[in-house]
PDB file of C-alpha atoms and ligand atoms in Angstrom:
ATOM      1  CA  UNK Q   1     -17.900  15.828 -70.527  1.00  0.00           C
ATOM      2  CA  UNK Q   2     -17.890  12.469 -68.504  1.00  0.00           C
ATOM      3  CA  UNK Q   3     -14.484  12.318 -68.377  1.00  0.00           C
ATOM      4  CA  UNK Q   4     -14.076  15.343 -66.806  1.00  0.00           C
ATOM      5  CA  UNK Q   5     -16.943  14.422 -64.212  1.00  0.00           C
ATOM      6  CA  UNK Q   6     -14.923  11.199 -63.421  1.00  0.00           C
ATOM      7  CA  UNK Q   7     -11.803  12.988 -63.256  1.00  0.00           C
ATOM      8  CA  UNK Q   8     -13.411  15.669 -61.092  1.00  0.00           C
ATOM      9  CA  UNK Q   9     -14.818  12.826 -58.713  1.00  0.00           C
ATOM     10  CA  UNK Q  10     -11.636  11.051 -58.880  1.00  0.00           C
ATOM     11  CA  UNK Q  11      -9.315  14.282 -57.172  1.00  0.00           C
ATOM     12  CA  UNK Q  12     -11.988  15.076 -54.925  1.00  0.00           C
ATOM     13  CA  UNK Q  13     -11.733  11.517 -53.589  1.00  0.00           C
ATOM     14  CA  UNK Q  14      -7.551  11.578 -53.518  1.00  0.00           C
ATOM     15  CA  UNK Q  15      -8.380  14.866 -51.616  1.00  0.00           C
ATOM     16  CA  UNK Q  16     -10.448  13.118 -48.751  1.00  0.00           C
ATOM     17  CA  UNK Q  17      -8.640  10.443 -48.643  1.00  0.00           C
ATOM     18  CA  UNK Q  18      -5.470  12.398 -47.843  1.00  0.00           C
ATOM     19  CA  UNK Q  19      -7.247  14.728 -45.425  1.00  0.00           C
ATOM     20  CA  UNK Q  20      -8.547  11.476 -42.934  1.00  0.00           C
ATOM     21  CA  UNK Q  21      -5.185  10.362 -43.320  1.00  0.00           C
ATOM     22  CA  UNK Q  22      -3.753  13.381 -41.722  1.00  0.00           C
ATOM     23  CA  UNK Q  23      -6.795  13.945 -39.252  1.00  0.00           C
ATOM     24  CA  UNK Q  24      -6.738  10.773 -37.962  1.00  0.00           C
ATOM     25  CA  UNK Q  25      -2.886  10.832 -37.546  1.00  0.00           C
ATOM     26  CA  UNK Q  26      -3.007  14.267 -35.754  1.00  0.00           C
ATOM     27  CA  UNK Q  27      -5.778  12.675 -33.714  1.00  0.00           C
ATOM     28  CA  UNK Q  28      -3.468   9.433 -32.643  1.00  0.00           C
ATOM     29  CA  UNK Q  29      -0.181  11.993 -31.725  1.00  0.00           C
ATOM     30  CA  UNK Q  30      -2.212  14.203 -29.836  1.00  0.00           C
ATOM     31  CA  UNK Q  31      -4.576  11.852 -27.710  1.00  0.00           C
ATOM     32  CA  UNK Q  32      -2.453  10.973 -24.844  1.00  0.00           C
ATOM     33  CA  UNK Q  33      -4.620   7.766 -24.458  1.00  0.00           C
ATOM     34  CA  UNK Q  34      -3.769   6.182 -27.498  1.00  0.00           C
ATOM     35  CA  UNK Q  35       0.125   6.920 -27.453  1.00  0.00           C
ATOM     36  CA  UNK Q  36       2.030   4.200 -25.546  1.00  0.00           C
ATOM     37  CA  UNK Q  37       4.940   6.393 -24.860  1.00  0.00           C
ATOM     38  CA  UNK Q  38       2.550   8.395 -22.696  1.00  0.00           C
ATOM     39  CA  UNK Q  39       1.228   5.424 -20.971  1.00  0.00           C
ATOM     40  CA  UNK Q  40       4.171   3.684 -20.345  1.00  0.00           C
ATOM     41  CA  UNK Q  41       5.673   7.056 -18.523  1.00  0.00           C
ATOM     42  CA  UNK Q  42       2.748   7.378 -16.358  1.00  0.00           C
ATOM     43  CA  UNK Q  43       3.509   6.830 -12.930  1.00  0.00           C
ATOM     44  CA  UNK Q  44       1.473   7.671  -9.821  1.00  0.00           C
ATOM     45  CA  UNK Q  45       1.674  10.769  -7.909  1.00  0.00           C
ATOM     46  CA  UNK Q  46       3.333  11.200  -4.004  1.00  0.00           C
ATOM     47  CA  UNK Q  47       3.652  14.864  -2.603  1.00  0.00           C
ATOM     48  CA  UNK Q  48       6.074  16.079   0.142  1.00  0.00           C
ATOM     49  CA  UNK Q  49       6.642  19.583   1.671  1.00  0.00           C
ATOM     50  CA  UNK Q  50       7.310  21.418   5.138  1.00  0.00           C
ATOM     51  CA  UNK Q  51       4.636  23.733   7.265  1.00  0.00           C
ATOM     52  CA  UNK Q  52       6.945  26.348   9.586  1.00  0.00           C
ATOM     53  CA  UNK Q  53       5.589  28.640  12.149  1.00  0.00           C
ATOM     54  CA  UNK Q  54       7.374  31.890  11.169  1.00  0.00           C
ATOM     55  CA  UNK Q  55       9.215  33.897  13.893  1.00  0.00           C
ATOM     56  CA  UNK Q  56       7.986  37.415  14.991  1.00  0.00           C
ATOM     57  CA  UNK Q  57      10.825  38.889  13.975  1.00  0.00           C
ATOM     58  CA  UNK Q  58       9.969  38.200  10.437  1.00  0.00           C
ATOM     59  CA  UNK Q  59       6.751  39.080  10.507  1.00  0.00           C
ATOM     60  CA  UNK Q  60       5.605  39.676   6.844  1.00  0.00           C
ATOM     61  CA  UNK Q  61       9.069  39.429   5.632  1.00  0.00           C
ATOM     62  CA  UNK Q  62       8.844  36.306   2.910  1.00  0.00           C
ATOM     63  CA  UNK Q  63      11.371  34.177   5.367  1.00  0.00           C
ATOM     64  CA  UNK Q  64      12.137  31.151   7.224  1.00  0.00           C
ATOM     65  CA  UNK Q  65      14.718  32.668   9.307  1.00  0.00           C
ATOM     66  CA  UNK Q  66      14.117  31.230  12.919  1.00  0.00           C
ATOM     67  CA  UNK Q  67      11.145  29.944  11.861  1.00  0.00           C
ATOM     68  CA  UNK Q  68      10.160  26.628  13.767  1.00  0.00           C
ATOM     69  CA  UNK Q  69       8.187  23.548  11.932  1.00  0.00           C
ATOM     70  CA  UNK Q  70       5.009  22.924  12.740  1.00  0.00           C
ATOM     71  CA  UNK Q  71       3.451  19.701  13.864  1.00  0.00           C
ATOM     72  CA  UNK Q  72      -0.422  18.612  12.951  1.00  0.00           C
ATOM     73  CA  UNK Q  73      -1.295  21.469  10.132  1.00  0.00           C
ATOM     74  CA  UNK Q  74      -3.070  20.121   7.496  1.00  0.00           C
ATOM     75  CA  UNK Q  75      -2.252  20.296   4.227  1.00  0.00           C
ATOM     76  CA  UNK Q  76      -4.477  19.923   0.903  1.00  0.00           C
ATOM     77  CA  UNK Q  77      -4.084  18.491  -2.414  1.00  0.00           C
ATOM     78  CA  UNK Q  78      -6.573  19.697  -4.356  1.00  0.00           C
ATOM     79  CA  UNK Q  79      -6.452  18.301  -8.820  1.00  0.00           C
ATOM     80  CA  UNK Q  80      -8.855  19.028 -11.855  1.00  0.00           C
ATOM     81  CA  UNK Q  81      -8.115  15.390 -13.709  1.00  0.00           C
ATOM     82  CA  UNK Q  82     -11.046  14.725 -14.369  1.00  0.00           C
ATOM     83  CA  UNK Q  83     -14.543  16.832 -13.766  1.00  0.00           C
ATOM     84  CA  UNK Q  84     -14.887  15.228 -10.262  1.00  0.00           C
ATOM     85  CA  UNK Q  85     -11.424  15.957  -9.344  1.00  0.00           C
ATOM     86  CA  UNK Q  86      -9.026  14.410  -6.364  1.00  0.00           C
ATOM     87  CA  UNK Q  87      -8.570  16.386  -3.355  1.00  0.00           C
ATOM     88  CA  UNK Q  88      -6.725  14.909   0.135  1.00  0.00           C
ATOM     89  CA  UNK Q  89      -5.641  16.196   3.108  1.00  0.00           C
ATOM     90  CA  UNK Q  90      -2.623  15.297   5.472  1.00  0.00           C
ATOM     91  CA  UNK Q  91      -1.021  15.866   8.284  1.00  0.00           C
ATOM     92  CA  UNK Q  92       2.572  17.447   9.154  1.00  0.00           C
ATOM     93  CA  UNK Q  93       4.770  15.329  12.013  1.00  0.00           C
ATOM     94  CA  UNK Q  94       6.418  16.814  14.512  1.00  0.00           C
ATOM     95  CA  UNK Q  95       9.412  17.966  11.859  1.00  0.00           C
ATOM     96  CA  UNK Q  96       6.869  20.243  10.212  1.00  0.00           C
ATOM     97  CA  UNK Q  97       7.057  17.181   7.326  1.00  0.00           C
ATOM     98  CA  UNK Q  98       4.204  15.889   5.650  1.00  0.00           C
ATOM     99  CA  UNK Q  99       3.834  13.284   2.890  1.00  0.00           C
ATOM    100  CA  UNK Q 100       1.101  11.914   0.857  1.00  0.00           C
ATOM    101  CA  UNK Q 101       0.325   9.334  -1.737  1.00  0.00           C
ATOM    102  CA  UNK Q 102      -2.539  10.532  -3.920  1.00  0.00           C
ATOM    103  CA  UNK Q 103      -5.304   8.201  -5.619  1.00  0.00           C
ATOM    104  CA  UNK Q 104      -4.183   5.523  -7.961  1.00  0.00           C
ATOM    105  CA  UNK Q 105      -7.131   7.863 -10.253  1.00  0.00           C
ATOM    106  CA  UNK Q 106      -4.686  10.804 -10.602  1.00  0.00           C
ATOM    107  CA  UNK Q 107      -1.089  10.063 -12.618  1.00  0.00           C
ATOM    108  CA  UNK Q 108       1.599  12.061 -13.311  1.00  0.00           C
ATOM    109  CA  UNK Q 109      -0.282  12.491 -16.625  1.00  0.00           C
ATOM    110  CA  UNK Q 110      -2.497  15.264 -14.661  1.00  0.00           C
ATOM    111  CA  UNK Q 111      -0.056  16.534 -12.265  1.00  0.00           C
ATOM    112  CA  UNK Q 112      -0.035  20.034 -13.580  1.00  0.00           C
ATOM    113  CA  UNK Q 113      -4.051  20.150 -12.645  1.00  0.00           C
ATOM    114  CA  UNK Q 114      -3.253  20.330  -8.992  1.00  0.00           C
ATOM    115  CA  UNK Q 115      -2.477  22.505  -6.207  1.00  0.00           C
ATOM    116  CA  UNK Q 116      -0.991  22.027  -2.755  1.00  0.00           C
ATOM    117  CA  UNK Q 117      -1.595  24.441  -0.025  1.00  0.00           C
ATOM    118  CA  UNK Q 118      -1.898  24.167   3.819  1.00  0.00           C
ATOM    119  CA  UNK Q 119      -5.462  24.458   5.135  1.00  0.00           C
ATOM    120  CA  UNK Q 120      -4.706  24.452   8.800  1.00  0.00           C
ATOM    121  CA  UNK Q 121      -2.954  25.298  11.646  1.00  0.00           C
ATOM    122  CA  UNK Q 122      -4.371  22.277  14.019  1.00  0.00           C
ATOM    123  CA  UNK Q 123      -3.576  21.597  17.645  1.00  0.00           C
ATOM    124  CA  UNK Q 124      -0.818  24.198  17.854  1.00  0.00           C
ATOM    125  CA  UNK Q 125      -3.357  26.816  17.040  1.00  0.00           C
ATOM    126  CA  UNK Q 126      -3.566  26.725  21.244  1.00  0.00           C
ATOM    127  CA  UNK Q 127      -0.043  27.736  21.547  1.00  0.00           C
ATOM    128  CA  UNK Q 128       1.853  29.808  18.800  1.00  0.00           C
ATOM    129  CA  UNK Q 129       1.589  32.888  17.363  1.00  0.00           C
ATOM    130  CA  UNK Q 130       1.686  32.076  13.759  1.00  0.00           C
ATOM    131  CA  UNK Q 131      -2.152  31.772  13.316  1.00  0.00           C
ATOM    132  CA  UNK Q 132      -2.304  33.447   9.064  1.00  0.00           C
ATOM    133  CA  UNK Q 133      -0.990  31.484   6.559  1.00  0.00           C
ATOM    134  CA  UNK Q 134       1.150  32.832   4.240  1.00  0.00           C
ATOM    135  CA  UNK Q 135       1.371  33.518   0.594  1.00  0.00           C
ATOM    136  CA  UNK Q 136       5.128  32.131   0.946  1.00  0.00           C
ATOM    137  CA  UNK Q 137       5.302  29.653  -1.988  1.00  0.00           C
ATOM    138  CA  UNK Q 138       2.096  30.139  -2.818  1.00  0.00           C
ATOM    139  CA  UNK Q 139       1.056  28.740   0.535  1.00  0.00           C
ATOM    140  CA  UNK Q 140      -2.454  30.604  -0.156  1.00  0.00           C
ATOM    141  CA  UNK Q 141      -3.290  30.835  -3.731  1.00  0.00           C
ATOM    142  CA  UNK Q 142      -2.339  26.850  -4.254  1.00  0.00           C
ATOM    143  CA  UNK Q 143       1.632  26.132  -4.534  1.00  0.00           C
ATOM    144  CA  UNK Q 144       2.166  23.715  -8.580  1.00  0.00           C
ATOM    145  CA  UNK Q 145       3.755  20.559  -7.758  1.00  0.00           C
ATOM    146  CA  UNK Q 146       7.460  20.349  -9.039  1.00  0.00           C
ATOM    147  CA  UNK Q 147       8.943  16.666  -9.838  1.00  0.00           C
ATOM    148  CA  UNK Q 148      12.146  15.849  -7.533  1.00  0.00           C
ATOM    149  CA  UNK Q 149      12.453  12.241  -7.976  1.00  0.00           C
ATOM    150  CA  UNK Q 150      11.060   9.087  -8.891  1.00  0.00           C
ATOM    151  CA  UNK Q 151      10.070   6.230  -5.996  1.00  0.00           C
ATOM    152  CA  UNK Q 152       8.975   2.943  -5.727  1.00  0.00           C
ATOM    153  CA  UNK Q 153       6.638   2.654  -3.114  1.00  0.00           C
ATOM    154  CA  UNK Q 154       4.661  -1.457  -2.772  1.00  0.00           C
ATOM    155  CA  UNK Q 155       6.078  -2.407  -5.897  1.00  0.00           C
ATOM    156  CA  UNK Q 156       4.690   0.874  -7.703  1.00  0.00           C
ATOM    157  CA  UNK Q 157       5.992   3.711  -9.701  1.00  0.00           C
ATOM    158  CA  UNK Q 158       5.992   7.212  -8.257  1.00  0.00           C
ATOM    159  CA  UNK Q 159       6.807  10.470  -8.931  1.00  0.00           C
ATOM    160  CA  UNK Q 160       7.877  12.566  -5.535  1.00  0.00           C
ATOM    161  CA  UNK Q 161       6.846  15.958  -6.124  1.00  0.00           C
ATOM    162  CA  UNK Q 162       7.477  19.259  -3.831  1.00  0.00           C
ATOM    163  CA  UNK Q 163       5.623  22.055  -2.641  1.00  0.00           C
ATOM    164  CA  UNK Q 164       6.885  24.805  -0.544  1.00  0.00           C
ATOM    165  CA  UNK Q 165       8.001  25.024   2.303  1.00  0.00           C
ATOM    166  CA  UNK Q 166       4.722  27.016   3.742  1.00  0.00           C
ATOM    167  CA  UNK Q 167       4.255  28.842   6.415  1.00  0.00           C
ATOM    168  CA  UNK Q 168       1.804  30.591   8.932  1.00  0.00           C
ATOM    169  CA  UNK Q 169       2.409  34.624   9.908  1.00  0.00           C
ATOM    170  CA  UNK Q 170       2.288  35.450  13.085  1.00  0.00           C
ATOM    171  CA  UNK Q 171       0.304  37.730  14.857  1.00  0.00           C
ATOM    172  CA  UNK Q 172       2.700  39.123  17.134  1.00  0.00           C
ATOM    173  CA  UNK Q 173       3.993  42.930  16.189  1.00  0.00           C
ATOM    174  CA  UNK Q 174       7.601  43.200  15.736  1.00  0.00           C
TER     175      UNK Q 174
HETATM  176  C1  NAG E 201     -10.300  23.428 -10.340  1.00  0.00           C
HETATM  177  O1  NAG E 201     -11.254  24.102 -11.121  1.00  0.00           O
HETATM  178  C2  NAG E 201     -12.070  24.985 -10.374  1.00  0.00           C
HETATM  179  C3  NAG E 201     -13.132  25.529 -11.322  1.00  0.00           C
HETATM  180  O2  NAG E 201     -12.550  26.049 -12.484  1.00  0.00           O
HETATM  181  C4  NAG E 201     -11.208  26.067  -9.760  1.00  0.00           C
HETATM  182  O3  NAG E 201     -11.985  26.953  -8.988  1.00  0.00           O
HETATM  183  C5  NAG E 201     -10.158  25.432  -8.858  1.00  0.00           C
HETATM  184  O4  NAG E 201      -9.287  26.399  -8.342  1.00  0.00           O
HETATM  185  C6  NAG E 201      -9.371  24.406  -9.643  1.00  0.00           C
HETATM  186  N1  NAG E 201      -8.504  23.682  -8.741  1.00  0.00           N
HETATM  187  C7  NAG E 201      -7.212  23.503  -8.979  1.00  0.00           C
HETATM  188  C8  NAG E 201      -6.519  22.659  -7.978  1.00  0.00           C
HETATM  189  O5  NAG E 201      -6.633  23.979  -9.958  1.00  0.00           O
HETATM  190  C1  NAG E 202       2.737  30.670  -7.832  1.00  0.00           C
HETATM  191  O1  NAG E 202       1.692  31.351  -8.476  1.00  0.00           O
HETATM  192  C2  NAG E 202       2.095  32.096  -9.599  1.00  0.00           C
HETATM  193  C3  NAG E 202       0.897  32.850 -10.120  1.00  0.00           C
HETATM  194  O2  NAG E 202      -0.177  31.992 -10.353  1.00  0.00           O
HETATM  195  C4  NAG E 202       2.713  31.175 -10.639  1.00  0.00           C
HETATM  196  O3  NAG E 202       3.151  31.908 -11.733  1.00  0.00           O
HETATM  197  C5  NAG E 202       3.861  30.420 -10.009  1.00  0.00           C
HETATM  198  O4  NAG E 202       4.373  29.506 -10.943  1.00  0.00           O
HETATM  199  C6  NAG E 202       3.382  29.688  -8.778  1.00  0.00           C
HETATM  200  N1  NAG E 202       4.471  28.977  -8.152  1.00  0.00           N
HETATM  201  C7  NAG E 202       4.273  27.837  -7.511  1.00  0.00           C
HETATM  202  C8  NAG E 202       5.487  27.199  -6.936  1.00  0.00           C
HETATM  203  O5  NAG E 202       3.180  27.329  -7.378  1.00  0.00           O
END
């Protein structure tokens, strides 16, 4: 009768013992945190993308044909990292280009939490047409950053990722 106890107790422990074993290695592969592979392929985030005025002609027609860029629209980057979140805005030049550097906060680890969409039109607003912005690469829902290429910008590792091009409608009839 004791022996069997003692047996009993002895399997029982073999059987915890194994099972925190493979917990806590499932924990360690899956906790991004702990992995140094993950942490030494983190790099910070940069964003880049194009804001056109679309051409009457086109109206509602998902192109860029004739479109012209705009200068001054505002564009948002908006991520869920972390509860608080990131979110920045910037500027287009006069190429319709804009480019931004997020906070050191938010790494490439995260970049699938945000969305880039233009917010708007700015100082043009006074004299072009275009004045809706368009669903054209998800220039209204939120467009998901795609990688293009890595950068080193002040002695720091980036990721350049795209969005777009967007656009504004305009509210000219054809
Ligand atoms: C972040 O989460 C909020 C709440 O769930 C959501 O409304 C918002 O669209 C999200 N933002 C992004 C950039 O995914
Ligand atoms: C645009 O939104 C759709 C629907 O949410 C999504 O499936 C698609 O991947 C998005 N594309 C981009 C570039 O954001």
């Amino acid at each position: 009768m004791g022996t069997v106890v003692v047996k009993a107790l002895k399997y029982l422990l073999l059987v915890h013992i194994s099972l925190t074993f493979i917990y806590t290695n499932e924990v360690s592969s899956a906790s991004p945190v702990t992995s140094p592979a993950a942490k030494m392929s983190r790099r910070l985030v940069a964003v880049q993308g194009m804001v056109y005025c679309k051409s009457c002609k086109y109206s509602g027609i998902d192109t860029l044909l004739e479109a012209s860029p705009l200068q001054g629209a505002t564009v948002k980057l908006a991520c869920n990292n972390t509860k608080r979140g990131v979110t920045m805005e910037t500027k287009t030049d006069k190429n319709g280009y804009f480019f931004m550097l997020a906070p050191n906060k938010l790494t490439t680890y995260a970049f699938h939490t945000c969305r880039a969409w233009p917010t708007n039109l700015g100082p043009a607003a006074a004299t072009v047409t275009c004045t809706v912005p368009s669903q054209l690469n998800n220039g209204t829902t939120g467009a998901m950053l795609k990688p293009s290429k890595s950068i080193n910008i002040a002695e720091r590792e980036y990721v350049l990722f795209s969005v777009g091009p967007f656009a504004f409608e305009p509210a000219c009839t054809r």
